[in-house]
mmCIF file of C-alpha atoms and ligand atoms in Angstrom:
data_model
loop_
_atom_site.group_PDB
_atom_site.id
_atom_site.type_symbol
_atom_site.label_atom_id
_atom_site.label_comp_id
_atom_site.label_asym_id
_atom_site.label_seq_id
_atom_site.Cartn_x
_atom_site.Cartn_y
_atom_site.Cartn_z
ATOM 1 C CA MET I 28 32.738 20.617 108.620
ATOM 2 C CA PRO I 29 34.075 21.952 111.950
ATOM 3 C CA ASP I 30 37.649 21.187 113.011
ATOM 4 C CA ILE I 31 36.262 18.985 115.804
ATOM 5 C CA ILE I 32 33.333 16.615 115.625
ATOM 6 C CA SER I 33 31.695 15.775 118.928
ATOM 7 C CA GLU I 34 29.515 12.690 119.201
ATOM 8 C CA PRO I 35 27.914 10.837 122.103
ATOM 9 C CA ALA I 36 29.457 7.373 122.219
ATOM 10 C CA GLY I 37 27.642 5.513 124.975
ATOM 11 C CA GLU I 38 26.220 6.333 128.383
ATOM 12 C CA GLY I 39 28.234 9.261 129.747
ATOM 13 C CA VAL I 40 30.928 9.035 127.051
ATOM 14 C CA ILE I 41 31.734 11.700 124.467
ATOM 15 C CA LEU I 42 33.995 11.108 121.467
ATOM 16 C CA LEU I 43 35.808 14.172 120.100
ATOM 17 C CA ARG I 44 37.290 13.695 116.628
ATOM 18 C CA LEU I 45 39.941 16.116 115.413
ATOM 19 C CA ASN I 46 38.899 16.935 111.875
ATOM 20 C CA ARG I 47 41.526 18.721 109.774
ATOM 21 C CA PRO I 48 42.452 15.735 107.593
ATOM 22 C CA GLU I 49 43.941 17.944 104.848
ATOM 23 C CA ALA I 50 46.642 19.056 107.329
ATOM 24 C CA LEU I 51 46.993 15.758 109.227
ATOM 25 C CA ASN I 52 45.026 17.369 112.075
ATOM 26 C CA ALA I 53 47.714 20.006 112.632
ATOM 27 C CA LEU I 54 46.733 21.903 115.763
ATOM 28 C CA SER I 55 46.030 25.420 114.558
ATOM 29 C CA LEU I 56 45.251 27.906 117.310
ATOM 30 C CA SER I 57 41.607 27.939 116.240
ATOM 31 C CA LEU I 58 41.420 24.132 116.479
ATOM 32 C CA ARG I 59 42.955 24.238 119.954
ATOM 33 C CA GLN I 60 40.538 26.950 121.033
ATOM 34 C CA LEU I 61 37.600 24.925 119.716
ATOM 35 C CA LEU I 62 38.891 21.854 121.549
ATOM 36 C CA ALA I 63 39.161 23.934 124.731
ATOM 37 C CA ARG I 64 35.554 25.103 124.341
ATOM 38 C CA HIS I 65 34.380 21.493 123.995
ATOM 39 C CA ILE I 66 36.424 20.353 126.992
ATOM 40 C CA ASN I 67 35.288 23.282 129.169
ATOM 41 C CA GLU I 68 31.678 22.476 128.376
ATOM 42 C CA LEU I 69 32.124 18.759 129.094
ATOM 43 C CA SER I 70 34.045 19.506 132.301
ATOM 44 C CA THR I 71 30.936 21.019 133.873
ATOM 45 C CA ASP I 72 28.352 18.742 132.256
ATOM 46 C CA ASP I 73 27.131 16.294 134.908
ATOM 47 C CA THR I 74 26.077 13.687 132.347
ATOM 48 C CA THR I 75 29.595 13.395 130.892
ATOM 49 C CA ARG I 76 31.749 10.874 132.741
ATOM 50 C CA CYS I 77 34.609 10.245 130.320
ATOM 51 C CA ILE I 78 35.942 11.832 127.120
ATOM 52 C CA VAL I 79 37.778 10.157 124.232
ATOM 53 C CA ILE I 80 39.846 12.261 121.827
ATOM 54 C CA THR I 81 40.855 10.765 118.505
ATOM 55 C CA GLY I 82 41.983 11.762 115.023
ATOM 56 C CA ASN I 83 41.746 9.670 111.878
ATOM 57 C CA ASP I 84 43.576 6.634 110.434
ATOM 58 C CA LYS I 85 46.491 8.711 109.149
ATOM 59 C CA ALA I 86 47.004 11.102 112.027
ATOM 60 C CA PHE I 87 46.025 11.742 115.584
ATOM 61 C CA ALA I 88 47.697 15.130 115.075
ATOM 62 C CA ALA I 89 50.926 16.046 113.269
ATOM 63 C CA GLY I 90 51.777 18.844 115.677
ATOM 64 C CA ALA I 91 51.197 22.546 115.919
ATOM 65 C CA ASP I 92 50.388 24.183 112.609
ATOM 66 C CA ILE I 93 53.828 24.853 111.106
ATOM 67 C CA GLY I 94 52.422 27.576 108.844
ATOM 68 C CA GLU I 95 51.293 29.476 111.930
ATOM 69 C CA LEU I 96 54.607 28.826 113.698
ATOM 70 C CA SER I 97 56.508 30.221 110.711
ATOM 71 C CA ARG I 98 54.622 33.533 111.005
ATOM 72 C CA ARG I 99 54.680 33.876 114.762
ATOM 73 C CA THR I 100 56.887 36.525 116.358
ATOM 74 C CA VAL I 101 58.231 36.487 119.872
ATOM 75 C CA LEU I 102 55.834 39.249 120.833
ATOM 76 C CA ASP I 103 52.730 37.454 119.604
ATOM 77 C CA ALA I 104 50.023 37.302 122.229
ATOM 78 C CA ASP I 105 49.322 33.834 120.818
ATOM 79 C CA PHE I 106 51.468 32.282 123.533
ATOM 80 C CA GLU I 107 48.952 33.380 126.162
ATOM 81 C CA ARG I 108 45.931 32.389 124.093
ATOM 82 C CA SER I 109 47.591 29.088 123.365
ATOM 83 C CA ARG I 110 48.221 28.506 127.071
ATOM 84 C CA VAL I 111 44.569 29.147 127.896
ATOM 85 C CA ALA I 112 43.553 26.557 125.305
ATOM 86 C CA TRP I 113 45.857 23.873 126.783
ATOM 87 C CA LEU I 114 44.784 24.771 130.311
ATOM 88 C CA ALA I 115 41.219 23.637 129.600
ATOM 89 C CA ILE I 116 42.471 20.107 128.989
ATOM 90 C CA GLU I 117 44.934 20.200 131.875
ATOM 91 C CA ALA I 118 42.182 21.296 134.275
ATOM 92 C CA CYS I 119 39.470 18.916 133.063
ATOM 93 C CA PRO I 120 38.272 16.876 136.068
ATOM 94 C CA LYS I 121 36.877 14.080 133.871
ATOM 95 C CA PRO I 122 39.150 11.319 132.593
ATOM 96 C CA ILE I 123 40.280 11.864 129.000
ATOM 97 C CA ILE I 124 41.479 8.992 126.826
ATOM 98 C CA ALA I 125 43.582 9.588 123.704
ATOM 99 C CA ALA I 126 42.894 7.077 120.919
ATOM 100 C CA VAL I 127 45.959 7.425 118.707
ATOM 101 C CA ASN I 128 46.308 6.174 115.131
ATOM 102 C CA GLY I 129 48.937 7.322 112.670
ATOM 103 C CA PHE I 130 51.115 10.322 113.407
ATOM 104 C CA ALA I 131 51.183 11.858 116.881
ATOM 105 C CA LEU I 132 53.992 14.372 116.530
ATOM 106 C CA GLY I 133 55.085 17.454 118.445
ATOM 107 C CA GLY I 134 52.045 19.250 119.850
ATOM 108 C CA GLY I 135 50.004 16.252 118.665
ATOM 109 C CA PHE I 136 51.743 13.927 121.090
ATOM 110 C CA GLU I 137 51.705 16.661 123.724
ATOM 111 C CA LEU I 138 47.923 16.675 123.354
ATOM 112 C CA ALA I 139 47.933 12.919 124.028
ATOM 113 C CA LEU I 140 50.222 13.552 127.017
ATOM 114 C CA HIS I 141 47.573 15.899 128.454
ATOM 115 C CA CYS I 142 45.181 12.930 128.491
ATOM 116 C CA ASP I 143 44.968 10.335 131.264
ATOM 117 C CA ILE I 144 45.168 7.141 129.210
ATOM 118 C CA ILE I 145 46.729 6.691 125.764
ATOM 119 C CA VAL I 146 45.573 3.799 123.585
ATOM 120 C CA ALA I 147 47.817 3.603 120.519
ATOM 121 C CA GLY I 148 47.538 1.585 117.332
ATOM 122 C CA GLU I 149 50.382 -0.718 116.292
ATOM 123 C CA GLY I 150 51.053 1.525 113.303
ATOM 124 C CA ALA I 151 51.150 4.776 115.262
ATOM 125 C CA THR I 152 54.261 6.938 114.925
ATOM 126 C CA ILE I 153 55.161 9.110 117.854
ATOM 127 C CA GLY I 154 57.766 11.840 118.070
ATOM 128 C CA GLN I 155 58.790 15.274 119.256
ATOM 129 C CA PRO I 156 60.430 16.627 116.097
ATOM 130 C CA GLU I 157 60.462 20.289 117.190
ATOM 131 C CA VAL I 158 64.264 20.380 117.428
ATOM 132 C CA ARG I 159 64.356 19.798 113.656
ATOM 133 C CA LEU I 160 62.392 23.028 113.181
ATOM 134 C CA GLY I 161 64.724 25.011 115.428
ATOM 135 C CA LEU I 162 62.164 24.754 118.181
ATOM 136 C CA MET I 163 61.412 22.698 121.253
ATOM 137 C CA PRO I 164 58.240 21.223 122.750
ATOM 138 C CA GLY I 165 56.082 24.018 124.125
ATOM 139 C CA ALA I 166 53.007 22.293 125.512
ATOM 140 C CA GLY I 167 54.487 20.249 128.312
ATOM 141 C CA GLY I 168 56.511 17.717 126.288
ATOM 142 C CA THR I 169 59.850 18.214 128.022
ATOM 143 C CA GLN I 170 58.250 17.924 131.450
ATOM 144 C CA ARG I 171 55.623 15.240 130.936
ATOM 145 C CA ILE I 172 57.983 13.004 128.975
ATOM 146 C CA VAL I 173 60.777 13.172 131.540
ATOM 147 C CA ARG I 174 58.267 12.337 134.256
ATOM 148 C CA ALA I 175 56.814 9.409 132.313
ATOM 149 C CA ALA I 176 59.966 7.959 130.761
ATOM 150 C CA GLY I 177 62.901 9.275 132.845
ATOM 151 C CA LYS I 178 65.824 11.515 131.883
ATOM 152 C CA PHE I 179 67.799 9.272 129.585
ATOM 153 C CA ALA I 180 64.925 8.128 127.400
ATOM 154 C CA ALA I 181 63.552 11.683 127.285
ATOM 155 C CA MET I 182 66.878 13.241 126.282
ATOM 156 C CA ARG I 183 67.575 10.599 123.638
ATOM 157 C CA TRP I 184 64.192 11.241 122.123
ATOM 158 C CA LEU I 185 63.796 15.013 122.477
ATOM 159 C CA LEU I 186 67.334 15.933 121.431
ATOM 160 C CA THR I 187 67.205 13.902 118.199
ATOM 161 C CA GLY I 188 63.572 14.411 117.214
ATOM 162 C CA ASP I 189 63.547 10.737 116.168
ATOM 163 C CA ARG I 190 60.178 9.114 115.664
ATOM 164 C CA ILE I 191 59.363 5.911 117.514
ATOM 165 C CA SER I 192 56.769 3.191 117.088
ATOM 166 C CA ALA I 193 53.870 2.636 119.448
ATOM 167 C CA THR I 194 55.559 -0.522 120.751
ATOM 168 C CA GLU I 195 58.740 1.384 121.622
ATOM 169 C CA ALA I 196 56.612 4.072 123.267
ATOM 170 C CA LEU I 197 54.896 1.394 125.332
ATOM 171 C CA GLY I 198 58.309 0.143 126.473
ATOM 172 C CA LEU I 199 59.173 3.675 127.603
ATOM 173 C CA GLY I 200 55.905 4.075 129.490
ATOM 174 C CA LEU I 201 54.711 6.764 127.097
ATOM 175 C CA VAL I 202 51.457 5.055 126.123
ATOM 176 C CA SER I 203 49.082 2.901 128.180
ATOM 177 C CA GLU I 204 48.503 0.122 125.697
ATOM 178 C CA VAL I 205 48.987 -0.846 122.058
ATOM 179 C CA VAL I 206 46.267 -2.576 120.042
ATOM 180 C CA PRO I 207 45.700 -3.360 116.346
ATOM 181 C CA ASP I 208 45.070 -0.114 114.437
ATOM 182 C CA GLN I 209 41.458 -0.941 113.610
ATOM 183 C CA ASP I 210 40.650 -1.568 117.292
ATOM 184 C CA VAL I 211 42.000 1.699 118.745
ATOM 185 C CA VAL I 212 38.787 3.712 118.996
ATOM 186 C CA ALA I 213 36.718 0.690 120.073
ATOM 187 C CA ARG I 214 39.226 -0.135 122.810
ATOM 188 C CA ALA I 215 39.336 3.479 124.009
ATOM 189 C CA LEU I 216 35.532 3.591 124.076
ATOM 190 C CA ALA I 217 35.380 0.300 125.980
ATOM 191 C CA LEU I 218 37.718 1.746 128.625
ATOM 192 C CA ALA I 219 35.639 4.933 128.687
ATOM 193 C CA ASP I 220 32.433 2.907 129.127
ATOM 194 C CA LYS I 221 33.941 1.065 132.052
ATOM 195 C CA ILE I 222 35.135 4.292 133.709
ATOM 196 C CA ALA I 223 31.759 5.954 133.040
ATOM 197 C CA SER I 224 29.989 3.136 134.882
ATOM 198 C CA LEU I 225 32.073 3.615 138.042
ATOM 199 C CA ALA I 226 31.589 6.056 140.913
ATOM 200 C CA PRO I 227 32.166 9.566 139.470
ATOM 201 C CA LEU I 228 33.437 11.119 142.703
ATOM 202 C CA ALA I 229 35.935 8.299 143.212
ATOM 203 C CA VAL I 230 37.075 8.557 139.579
ATOM 204 C CA ARG I 231 37.540 12.302 139.954
ATOM 205 C CA ALA I 232 39.409 11.914 143.246
ATOM 206 C CA ILE I 233 41.762 9.329 141.743
ATOM 207 C CA LYS I 234 42.530 11.513 138.723
ATOM 208 C CA GLU I 235 43.201 14.555 140.889
ATOM 209 C CA THR I 236 45.413 12.688 143.347
ATOM 210 C CA VAL I 237 47.434 10.871 140.685
ATOM 211 C CA LEU I 238 48.096 14.145 138.849
ATOM 212 C CA LEU I 239 48.927 16.300 141.878
ATOM 213 C CA GLY I 240 50.867 13.791 143.953
ATOM 214 C CA PRO I 241 54.075 13.323 141.967
ATOM 215 C CA ASP I 242 54.996 17.016 142.194
ATOM 216 C CA ALA I 243 54.613 17.137 145.972
ATOM 217 C CA PRO I 244 57.000 15.670 148.552
ATOM 218 C CA LEU I 245 55.956 12.061 149.290
ATOM 219 C CA PRO I 246 54.610 12.699 152.832
ATOM 220 C CA VAL I 247 52.449 15.541 151.461
ATOM 221 C CA ALA I 248 51.263 13.424 148.542
ATOM 222 C CA LEU I 249 50.403 10.555 150.869
ATOM 223 C CA ALA I 250 48.528 12.952 153.142
ATOM 224 C CA LEU I 251 46.621 14.229 150.116
ATOM 225 C CA GLU I 252 45.695 10.635 149.288
ATOM 226 C CA ARG I 253 44.573 9.904 152.863
ATOM 227 C CA LYS I 254 42.454 13.064 153.060
ATOM 228 C CA THR I 255 40.864 12.473 149.676
ATOM 229 C CA PHE I 256 40.191 8.836 150.617
ATOM 230 C CA GLN I 257 38.599 10.056 153.860
ATOM 231 C CA LEU I 258 36.451 12.573 151.981
ATOM 232 C CA LEU I 259 34.928 9.812 149.851
ATOM 233 C CA PHE I 260 33.382 8.362 153.018
ATOM 234 C CA ALA I 261 30.950 11.296 152.849
ATOM 235 C CA SER I 262 29.623 10.084 149.489
ATOM 236 C CA GLU I 263 26.445 8.096 148.929
ATOM 237 C CA ASP I 264 28.339 6.164 146.275
ATOM 238 C CA ARG I 265 30.771 4.789 148.874
ATOM 239 C CA ALA I 266 27.817 3.523 150.922
ATOM 240 C CA GLU I 267 26.192 2.089 147.780
ATOM 241 C CA GLY I 268 29.419 0.486 146.467
ATOM 242 C CA THR I 269 30.271 -1.274 149.706
ATOM 243 C CA GLN I 270 26.645 -2.323 150.381
ATOM 244 C CA ALA I 271 26.246 -3.685 146.835
ATOM 245 C CA PHE I 272 29.348 -5.816 147.368
ATOM 246 C CA ILE I 273 27.919 -7.235 150.588
ATOM 247 C CA GLU I 274 24.542 -7.893 148.926
ATOM 248 C CA ARG I 275 26.262 -9.426 145.870
ATOM 249 C CA ARG I 276 24.601 -7.062 143.384
ATOM 250 C CA GLN I 277 25.751 -4.417 140.915
ATOM 251 C CA PRO I 278 26.095 -0.941 142.500
ATOM 252 C CA GLN I 279 24.035 1.982 141.176
ATOM 253 C CA PHE I 280 26.342 4.986 141.365
ATOM 254 C CA LYS I 281 24.868 8.489 141.295
ATOM 255 C CA GLY I 282 27.864 10.770 141.623
ATOM 256 C CA LYS I 283 26.700 11.885 145.060
HETATM 257 C C1 LIG Y 22 50.787 22.214 109.101
HETATM 258 C C2 LIG Y 22 50.962 20.124 108.202
HETATM 259 C C3 LIG Y 22 51.605 19.652 109.364
HETATM 260 C C4 LIG Y 22 51.816 20.567 110.420
HETATM 261 C C5 LIG Y 22 51.439 18.027 107.952
HETATM 262 N N1 LIG Y 22 50.879 19.082 107.366
HETATM 263 N N2 LIG Y 22 51.889 18.344 109.168
HETATM 264 N N3 LIG Y 22 50.570 21.403 108.072
HETATM 265 N N4 LIG Y 22 51.400 21.838 110.228
HETATM 266 N N5 LIG Y 22 52.377 20.218 111.577
HETATM 267 C C6 LIG Y 22 50.274 19.149 106.035
HETATM 268 C C7 LIG Y 22 51.318 19.107 104.924
HETATM 269 O O1 LIG Y 22 51.832 20.395 104.687
HETATM 270 C C8 LIG Y 22 50.491 18.621 103.762
HETATM 271 O O2 LIG Y 22 49.707 19.678 103.261
HETATM 272 C C9 LIG Y 22 49.520 17.632 104.425
HETATM 273 O O3 LIG Y 22 49.483 17.990 105.806
HETATM 274 C C10 LIG Y 22 50.005 16.196 104.319
HETATM 275 O O4 LIG Y 22 51.340 16.131 104.820
HETATM 276 P P1 LIG Y 22 52.551 15.459 104.022
HETATM 277 O O5 LIG Y 22 53.816 15.994 104.588
HETATM 278 O O6 LIG Y 22 52.342 15.619 102.536
HETATM 279 O O7 LIG Y 22 52.328 13.923 104.385
HETATM 280 P P2 LIG Y 22 53.437 12.786 104.524
HETATM 281 O O8 LIG Y 22 54.409 12.865 103.376
HETATM 282 O O9 LIG Y 22 52.674 11.533 104.735
HETATM 283 O O10 LIG Y 22 54.270 13.145 105.838
HETATM 284 C C11 LIG Y 22 53.627 13.115 107.106
HETATM 285 C C12 LIG Y 22 54.518 13.797 108.192
HETATM 286 C C13 LIG Y 22 54.885 15.209 107.734
HETATM 287 C C14 LIG Y 22 55.761 12.957 108.424
HETATM 288 C C15 LIG Y 22 53.684 13.801 109.492
HETATM 289 O O11 LIG Y 22 53.683 15.917 107.321
HETATM 290 C C16 LIG Y 22 55.535 16.009 108.816
HETATM 291 O O12 LIG Y 22 56.717 15.843 109.112
HETATM 292 N N6 LIG Y 22 54.786 16.968 109.390
HETATM 293 C C17 LIG Y 22 55.316 17.886 110.381
HETATM 294 C C18 LIG Y 22 55.495 17.199 111.716
HETATM 295 C C19 LIG Y 22 56.112 18.107 112.739
HETATM 296 O O13 LIG Y 22 57.254 18.616 112.575
HETATM 297 N N7 LIG Y 22 55.392 18.393 113.821
HETATM 298 C C20 LIG Y 22 55.837 19.269 114.910
HETATM 299 C C21 LIG Y 22 55.348 20.670 114.676
HETATM 300 S S1 LIG Y 22 56.021 21.772 115.891
HETATM 301 P P3 LIG Y 22 49.589 19.958 101.663
HETATM 302 O O14 LIG Y 22 48.746 21.172 101.593
HETATM 303 O O15 LIG Y 22 50.974 20.102 101.167
HETATM 304 O O16 LIG Y 22 48.920 18.704 101.147
HETATM 305 C C22 LIG Y 22 55.047 21.553 117.218
HETATM 306 C C23 LIG Y 22 55.338 22.473 118.358
HETATM 307 C C24 LIG Y 22 54.354 22.308 119.468
HETATM 308 O O17 LIG Y 22 54.178 20.739 117.255
HETATM 309 C C25 LIG Y 22 54.386 23.491 120.398
HETATM 310 C C26 LIG Y 22 53.240 23.505 121.376
HETATM 311 C C27 LIG Y 22 51.905 23.777 120.759
#
């Protein structure tokens, strides 16, 4: 079986399952590269509107592969190859939802942090334990966590490597919602279905603006929003969406 199983899961929705159960879905470089290939392909596939990434009941992903980390030297070119693999997810214009059950640790939670929405199960365990290995997060954890949860929560968490529950993570703003474990994938797919039924250009514009804005000065970010908003007036879907409202019918969006 491949390290990732890709399955269609509704109109315009693809479910990617991480599949290294014997290693709690530890993110070997080859798994990350395979994930990047899937995401790159889906990024340019017009029929794909939303992607869900999940693991299994025991683990979303227990981090980078510690065996590989133990052998890596400072001069390994792996850092660059690893970066390219993460970049595919970072640059994906389609919304990605993480459906998290079980352990989401280290690079595993950083993978979830690359996604746009995180649905976590009540029994999920989240942590950045790298400091306990003499390491630190290397796939955006220090930066994405401080932006999502603020300095004091981030420091408390990253400096101790403590694991937290999904409910605590929700309180810190580190996951979008918490649901019973058995409902995680279904809930993520329901959100994906809803997003897939909406206007693709608007969805894409919202994702892009939300991700770019916070790192720009507010006036620039607001200008970006205004310009992107203005651009959507060129779309057929804007005409269809507003007309459908007036005619009290469901809009038929085409992504044009
Ligand atoms: C490689 C791993 C692994 C990992 C688990 N396994 N996590 N292999 N890399 N990150 C393997 C175990 O070796 C074991 O293999 C099998 O999965 C089951 O794990 P157990 O430890 O036996 O399970 P359990 O007792 O239930 O404990 C679960 C656990 C523990 C608490 C999640 O496995 C754990 O602490 N894992 C490491 C978590 C971690 O430190 N992650 C951060 C990695 S650093 P065998 O063959 O013995 O059955 C990182 C840096 C990111 O992510 C940098 C950017 C990419």
